[in-house]
Each structure stands twice: as structure tokens, then as C-alpha cells.
């Protein structure tokens, strides 16, 4: 890997971390407005900013089949885009909904393959 490629990779990670910080600020405001408690974790996963909210009663923020979660993810992406001027591909998970779904689909795929 050349020095230029290393700098480019560091720059990309810094941009994604900035997206995560902006998104976390937006989501903290949302949690305050709705008077819900939750801990926000920020990371970079698969070349995307990744945010996870864990805590008490967050089922209302997920919805029946994750439809509220999908909407919140889009609103958060728009908040990041408004702030940075660039389209965001961030992923939002609340209460482990997406990670649990991914795990169950992976297990099903493995069972089907056997």
C-alpha cells in the first residue's frame, strides 16, 4: 500500500467518524425530545458509519417490522447530509434489531446450505 493510499484510507475513516458524530448528536436530540434513555455507540463497519442505540424501552423506535427504525435511519442520513453536504450510507441499529435479524438469517442460510 502506497503512502497516498494510506492517507486516503485514513481520510475516509475520519469522514465516516465525523458522520457518526453528527448522527449521534442528532439521535441524542431525538432521545431527549422523546424522553427515552439510550446509549449510543459509534463505529465504522464495512466502509459505513455505524450507530447502535441500546437501553431501556426502545421498542417504539423500532416498530413492528423495523419500519420506524428504517425511517429513523433515513432521517438521520438526511441530517448528516444536511451537515456535510454529502450523501451518507450510515447504518442504524436500535435495541439489536438489525444485528439479531442478521444473525437469524445467517443461521437460516447455513442450515439451508447443509
mmCIF file of C-alpha atoms in Angstrom:
data_model
loop_
_atom_site.group_PDB
_atom_site.id
_atom_site.type_symbol
_atom_site.label_atom_id
_atom_site.label_comp_id
_atom_site.label_asym_id
_atom_site.label_seq_id
_atom_site.Cartn_x
_atom_site.Cartn_y
_atom_site.Cartn_z
ATOM 1 C CA UNK A 1 0.000 0.000 0.000
ATOM 2 C CA UNK A 2 1.451 3.355 -1.016
ATOM 3 C CA UNK A 3 1.637 6.363 1.273
ATOM 4 C CA UNK A 4 -1.068 8.067 -0.787
ATOM 5 C CA UNK A 5 -3.400 5.080 -0.373
ATOM 6 C CA UNK A 6 -2.788 5.057 3.389
ATOM 7 C CA UNK A 7 -3.645 8.768 3.611
ATOM 8 C CA UNK A 8 -6.771 8.231 1.519
ATOM 9 C CA UNK A 9 -7.879 5.384 3.790
ATOM 10 C CA UNK A 10 -7.271 7.485 6.927
ATOM 11 C CA UNK A 11 -9.222 10.325 5.340
ATOM 12 C CA UNK A 12 -12.154 8.011 4.569
ATOM 13 C CA UNK A 13 -12.221 6.676 8.135
ATOM 14 C CA UNK A 14 -12.079 10.231 9.537
ATOM 15 C CA UNK A 15 -15.008 11.234 7.293
ATOM 16 C CA UNK A 16 -17.043 8.237 8.479
ATOM 17 C CA UNK A 17 -16.233 9.029 12.114
ATOM 18 C CA UNK A 18 -17.410 12.600 11.512
ATOM 19 C CA UNK A 19 -20.664 11.238 10.044
ATOM 20 C CA UNK A 20 -21.067 9.091 13.155
ATOM 21 C CA UNK A 21 -20.559 12.071 15.454
ATOM 22 C CA UNK A 22 -23.099 14.188 13.559
ATOM 23 C CA UNK A 23 -25.604 11.321 13.556
ATOM 24 C CA UNK A 24 -25.072 10.692 17.280
ATOM 25 C CA UNK A 25 -25.768 14.352 18.059
ATOM 26 C CA UNK A 26 -28.972 14.175 16.009
ATOM 27 C CA UNK A 27 -30.082 10.957 17.717
ATOM 28 C CA UNK A 28 -29.262 12.296 21.193
ATOM 29 C CA UNK A 29 -31.559 15.221 20.454
ATOM 30 C CA UNK A 30 -34.273 12.807 19.355
ATOM 31 C CA UNK A 31 -33.906 10.742 22.521
ATOM 32 C CA UNK A 32 -34.113 13.911 24.623
ATOM 33 C CA UNK A 33 -37.270 15.079 22.834
ATOM 34 C CA UNK A 34 -38.948 11.693 23.261
ATOM 35 C CA UNK A 35 -37.703 11.397 26.862
ATOM 36 C CA UNK A 36 -36.126 7.993 26.178
ATOM 37 C CA UNK A 37 -32.871 6.708 27.605
ATOM 38 C CA UNK A 38 -30.317 5.021 25.417
ATOM 39 C CA UNK A 39 -26.591 4.645 24.978
ATOM 40 C CA UNK A 40 -25.277 5.429 21.501
ATOM 41 C CA UNK A 41 -22.277 3.536 20.176
ATOM 42 C CA UNK A 42 -20.479 4.818 17.088
ATOM 43 C CA UNK A 43 -18.265 2.756 14.811
ATOM 44 C CA UNK A 44 -17.134 2.176 11.257
ATOM 45 C CA UNK A 45 -18.218 -1.093 9.679
ATOM 46 C CA UNK A 46 -17.973 -2.207 6.032
ATOM 47 C CA UNK A 47 -16.987 1.294 4.873
ATOM 48 C CA UNK A 48 -20.024 2.831 6.595
ATOM 49 C CA UNK A 49 -20.628 4.789 9.742
ATOM 50 C CA UNK A 50 -22.462 2.501 12.127
ATOM 51 C CA UNK A 51 -24.558 3.602 15.094
ATOM 52 C CA UNK A 52 -26.274 1.469 17.672
ATOM 53 C CA UNK A 53 -28.663 2.602 20.384
ATOM 54 C CA UNK A 54 -29.021 0.290 23.370
ATOM 55 C CA UNK A 55 -31.004 0.838 26.506
ATOM 56 C CA UNK A 56 -34.422 0.735 28.107
ATOM 57 C CA UNK A 57 -37.729 0.867 26.307
ATOM 58 C CA UNK A 58 -36.701 1.442 22.703
ATOM 59 C CA UNK A 59 -39.294 -0.788 21.008
ATOM 60 C CA UNK A 60 -41.236 2.292 19.898
ATOM 61 C CA UNK A 61 -38.188 3.384 17.897
ATOM 62 C CA UNK A 62 -38.009 0.045 16.077
ATOM 63 C CA UNK A 63 -41.637 -0.571 15.166
ATOM 64 C CA UNK A 64 -43.392 -3.813 14.352
ATOM 65 C CA UNK A 65 -41.145 -4.981 11.496
ATOM 66 C CA UNK A 66 -38.455 -2.336 11.796
ATOM 67 C CA UNK A 67 -40.361 0.259 9.777
ATOM 68 C CA UNK A 68 -39.833 3.005 12.367
ATOM 69 C CA UNK A 69 -36.141 2.095 12.545
ATOM 70 C CA UNK A 70 -35.879 2.382 8.741
ATOM 71 C CA UNK A 71 -37.500 5.818 8.866
ATOM 72 C CA UNK A 72 -35.215 6.996 11.673
ATOM 73 C CA UNK A 73 -32.216 5.766 9.713
ATOM 74 C CA UNK A 74 -33.288 7.829 6.690
ATOM 75 C CA UNK A 75 -33.940 10.919 8.826
ATOM 76 C CA UNK A 76 -30.511 10.513 10.415
ATOM 77 C CA UNK A 77 -28.900 10.144 6.986
ATOM 78 C CA UNK A 78 -30.626 13.356 5.886
ATOM 79 C CA UNK A 79 -29.367 15.173 8.989
ATOM 80 C CA UNK A 80 -25.813 14.062 8.172
ATOM 81 C CA UNK A 81 -26.219 15.041 4.515
ATOM 82 C CA UNK A 82 -27.518 18.473 5.517
ATOM 83 C CA UNK A 83 -24.489 18.995 7.734
ATOM 84 C CA UNK A 84 -21.782 17.594 5.434
ATOM 85 C CA UNK A 85 -23.257 18.221 2.002
ATOM 86 C CA UNK A 86 -22.541 14.595 1.084
ATOM 87 C CA UNK A 87 -24.794 11.556 0.901
ATOM 88 C CA UNK A 88 -24.438 9.224 3.878
ATOM 89 C CA UNK A 89 -24.716 5.426 3.881
ATOM 90 C CA UNK A 90 -24.763 5.087 7.662
ATOM 91 C CA UNK A 91 -26.445 2.139 9.320
ATOM 92 C CA UNK A 92 -28.568 2.497 12.438
ATOM 93 C CA UNK A 93 -29.462 -0.324 14.801
ATOM 94 C CA UNK A 94 -31.742 0.068 17.802
ATOM 95 C CA UNK A 95 -32.024 -2.493 20.561
ATOM 96 C CA UNK A 96 -30.079 -5.023 18.485
ATOM 97 C CA UNK A 97 -32.946 -5.388 15.990
ATOM 98 C CA UNK A 98 -30.777 -5.439 12.852
ATOM 99 C CA UNK A 99 -27.967 -7.498 14.390
ATOM 100 C CA UNK A 100 -30.456 -10.099 15.671
ATOM 101 C CA UNK A 101 -32.134 -10.269 12.265
ATOM 102 C CA UNK A 102 -28.768 -10.659 10.510
ATOM 103 C CA UNK A 103 -27.780 -13.433 12.908
ATOM 104 C CA UNK A 104 -31.030 -15.356 12.380
ATOM 105 C CA UNK A 105 -30.785 -15.013 8.577
ATOM 106 C CA UNK A 106 -27.174 -16.202 8.630
ATOM 107 C CA UNK A 107 -28.180 -19.209 10.732
ATOM 108 C CA UNK A 108 -31.063 -19.996 8.377
ATOM 109 C CA UNK A 109 -28.765 -19.768 5.345
ATOM 110 C CA UNK A 110 -26.252 -22.121 6.966
ATOM 111 C CA UNK A 111 -28.990 -24.621 7.860
ATOM 112 C CA UNK A 112 -30.398 -24.451 4.345
ATOM 113 C CA UNK A 113 -26.948 -24.996 2.823
ATOM 114 C CA UNK A 114 -26.386 -28.149 4.916
#
